[in-house]
Short mmCIF file of C-alpha atoms and ligand atoms in Angstrom, two decimals:
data_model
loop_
_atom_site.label_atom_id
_atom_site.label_comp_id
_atom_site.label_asym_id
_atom_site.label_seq_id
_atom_site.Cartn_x
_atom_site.Cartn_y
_atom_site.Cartn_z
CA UNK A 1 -6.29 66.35 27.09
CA UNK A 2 -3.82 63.55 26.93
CA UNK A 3 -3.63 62.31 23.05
CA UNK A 4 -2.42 59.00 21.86
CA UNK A 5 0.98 58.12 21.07
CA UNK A 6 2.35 54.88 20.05
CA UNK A 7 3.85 53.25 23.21
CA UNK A 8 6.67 51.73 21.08
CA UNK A 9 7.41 54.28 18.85
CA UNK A 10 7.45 56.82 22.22
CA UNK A 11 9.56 54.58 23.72
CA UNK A 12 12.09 54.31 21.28
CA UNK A 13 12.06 58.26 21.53
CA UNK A 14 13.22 57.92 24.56
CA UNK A 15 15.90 56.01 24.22
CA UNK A 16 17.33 57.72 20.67
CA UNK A 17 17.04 60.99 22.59
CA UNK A 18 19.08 59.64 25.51
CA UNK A 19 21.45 58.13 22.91
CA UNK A 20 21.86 61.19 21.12
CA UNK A 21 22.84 63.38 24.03
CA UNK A 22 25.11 60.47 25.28
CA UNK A 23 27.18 60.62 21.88
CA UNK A 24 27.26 64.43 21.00
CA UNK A 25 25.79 66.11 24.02
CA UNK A 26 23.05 67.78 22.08
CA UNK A 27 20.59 67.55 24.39
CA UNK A 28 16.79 66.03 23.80
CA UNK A 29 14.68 66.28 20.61
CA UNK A 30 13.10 70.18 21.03
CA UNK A 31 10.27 68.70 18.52
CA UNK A 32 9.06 65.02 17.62
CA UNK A 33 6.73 63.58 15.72
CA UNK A 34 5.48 59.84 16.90
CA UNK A 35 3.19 57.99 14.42
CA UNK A 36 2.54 53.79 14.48
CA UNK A 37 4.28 53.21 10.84
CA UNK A 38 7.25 55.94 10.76
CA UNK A 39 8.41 58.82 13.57
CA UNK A 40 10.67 61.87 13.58
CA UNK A 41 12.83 63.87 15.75
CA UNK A 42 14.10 67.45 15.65
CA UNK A 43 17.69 67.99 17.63
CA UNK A 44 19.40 71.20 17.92
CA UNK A 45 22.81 70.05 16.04
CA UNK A 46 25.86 71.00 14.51
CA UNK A 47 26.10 68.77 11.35
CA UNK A 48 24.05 66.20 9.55
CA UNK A 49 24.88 63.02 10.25
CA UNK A 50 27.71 60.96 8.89
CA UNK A 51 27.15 57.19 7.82
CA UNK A 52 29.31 55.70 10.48
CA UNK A 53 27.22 58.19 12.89
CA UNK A 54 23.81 56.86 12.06
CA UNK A 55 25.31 53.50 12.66
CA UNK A 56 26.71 54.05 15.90
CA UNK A 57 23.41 55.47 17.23
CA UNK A 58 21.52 52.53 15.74
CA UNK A 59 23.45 50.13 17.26
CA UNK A 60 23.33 51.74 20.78
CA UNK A 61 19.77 52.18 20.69
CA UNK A 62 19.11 48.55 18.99
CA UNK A 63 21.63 47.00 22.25
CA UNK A 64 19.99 48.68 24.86
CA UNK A 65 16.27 47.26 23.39
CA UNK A 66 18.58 43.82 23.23
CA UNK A 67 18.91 44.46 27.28
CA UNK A 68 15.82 44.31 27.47
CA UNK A 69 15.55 47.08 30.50
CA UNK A 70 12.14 47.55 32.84
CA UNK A 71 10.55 50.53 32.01
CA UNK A 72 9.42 52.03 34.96
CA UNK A 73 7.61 54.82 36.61
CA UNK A 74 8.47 57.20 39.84
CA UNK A 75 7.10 60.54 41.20
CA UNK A 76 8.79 63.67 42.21
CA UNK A 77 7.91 67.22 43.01
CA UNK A 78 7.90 69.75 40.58
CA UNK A 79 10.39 71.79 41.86
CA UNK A 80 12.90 68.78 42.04
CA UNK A 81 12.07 67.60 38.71
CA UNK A 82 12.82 70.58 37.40
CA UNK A 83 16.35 70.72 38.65
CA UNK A 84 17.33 67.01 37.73
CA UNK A 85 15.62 67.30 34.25
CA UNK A 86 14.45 68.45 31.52
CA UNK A 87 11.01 69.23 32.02
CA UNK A 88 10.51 71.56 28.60
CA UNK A 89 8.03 69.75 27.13
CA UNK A 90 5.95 69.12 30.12
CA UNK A 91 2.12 70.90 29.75
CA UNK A 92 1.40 73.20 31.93
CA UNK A 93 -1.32 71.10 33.57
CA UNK A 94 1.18 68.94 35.57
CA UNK A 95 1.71 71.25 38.63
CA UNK A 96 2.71 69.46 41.84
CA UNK A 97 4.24 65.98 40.55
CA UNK A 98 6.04 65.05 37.94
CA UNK A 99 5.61 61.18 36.62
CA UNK A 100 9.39 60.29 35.82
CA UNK A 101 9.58 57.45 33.34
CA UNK A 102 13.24 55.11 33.78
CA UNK A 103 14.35 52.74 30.83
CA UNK A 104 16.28 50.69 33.15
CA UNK A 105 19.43 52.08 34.53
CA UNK A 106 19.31 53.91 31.04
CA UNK A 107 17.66 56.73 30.54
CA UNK A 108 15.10 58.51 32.97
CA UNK A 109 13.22 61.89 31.69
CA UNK A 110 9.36 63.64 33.12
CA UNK A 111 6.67 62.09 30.90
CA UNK A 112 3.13 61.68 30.93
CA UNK A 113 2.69 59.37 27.69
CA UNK A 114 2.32 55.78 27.93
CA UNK A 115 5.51 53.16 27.16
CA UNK A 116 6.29 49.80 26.69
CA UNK A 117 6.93 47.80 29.76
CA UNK A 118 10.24 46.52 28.67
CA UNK A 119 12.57 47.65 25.98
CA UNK A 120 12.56 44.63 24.27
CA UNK A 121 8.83 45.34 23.03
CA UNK A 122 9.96 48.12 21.09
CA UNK A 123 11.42 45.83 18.57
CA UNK A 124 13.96 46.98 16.05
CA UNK A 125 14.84 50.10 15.57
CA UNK A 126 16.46 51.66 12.22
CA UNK A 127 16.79 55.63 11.33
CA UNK A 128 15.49 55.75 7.74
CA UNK A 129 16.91 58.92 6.69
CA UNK A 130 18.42 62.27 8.42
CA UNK A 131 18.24 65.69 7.32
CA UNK A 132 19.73 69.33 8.38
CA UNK A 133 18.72 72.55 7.58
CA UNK A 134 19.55 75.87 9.91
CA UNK A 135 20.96 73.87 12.68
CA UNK A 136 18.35 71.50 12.93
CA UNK A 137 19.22 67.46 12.62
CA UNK A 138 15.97 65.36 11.82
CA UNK A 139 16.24 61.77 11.79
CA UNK A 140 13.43 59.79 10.60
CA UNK A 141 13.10 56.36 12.30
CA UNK A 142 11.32 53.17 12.04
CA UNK A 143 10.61 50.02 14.06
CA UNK A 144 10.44 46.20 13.06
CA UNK A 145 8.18 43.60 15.14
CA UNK A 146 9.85 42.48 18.37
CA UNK A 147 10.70 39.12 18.29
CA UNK A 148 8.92 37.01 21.45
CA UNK A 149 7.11 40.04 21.98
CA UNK A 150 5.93 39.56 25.62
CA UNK A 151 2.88 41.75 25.77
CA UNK A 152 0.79 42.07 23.10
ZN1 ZN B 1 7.57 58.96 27.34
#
């Protein structure tokens, strides 16, 4: 059964996770944790993260909400989608297509949860604090109230 997750906390998930594999290749988050107030990711990682780092990835993921990008849906086989993604955390329920979810030119990635409709909605984004233990980076993220928020 399909539980609730916060459309703009999920959607900045996407777009750290793309950020994160853009800067240091790491991949996806292997484990999150989405809540309304405060929401964590797990990466498979080499090192915690340095000041400058956190700042880099916060401002990448705060410009590409600034774009503003169309979030929007297309369908694929299975067997396609799992040779042009990542399709890990997909449940086993999802069998013949695969809902791909696109922020924009930006990121694209199988999902079945439910997202903003543009970026901009997510509002702004800020990693709160990072951790790493055993070759596991966790950075803990929050989101201010988009400004001219335009669905409400
Ligand atoms: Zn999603």
């Amino acid at each position: 059964m399909k539980k609730q997750t916060d459309p703009r906390m999920h959607s900045a998930e996407h777009i750290l996770n793309q950020t994160m594999d853009r800067m240091f290749g790491c991949g996806r988050c292997f484990s999150a944790h989405i809540e309304r107030k405060k929401s964590k990711c797990d990466y498979h990682f080499d090192h915690d993260l340095a000041a400058d780092e956190v700042a880099e990835i916060q401002d990448r993921v705060n410009r590409v909400i600034g774009d503003d990008l169309r979030v929007t849906e297309s369908y694929v086989a299975k067997g396609k989608a799992e040779v042009l993604y990542n399709t890990d955390k997909l449940p086993a329920s999802v069998d013949s297509t695969v809902r791909i979810v696109h922020m924009g030119e930006y990121d694209a990635c199988p999902c079945i949860w439910d997202h903003v409709k543009s970026t901009r909605e997510i509002g702004g984004f800020r990693i709160t604090t990072t951790s790493y233990e055993d070759n596991v980076l966790r950075i803990r993220y929050k989101l201010s109230t988009p400004e001219n928020a335009s669905n409400t």
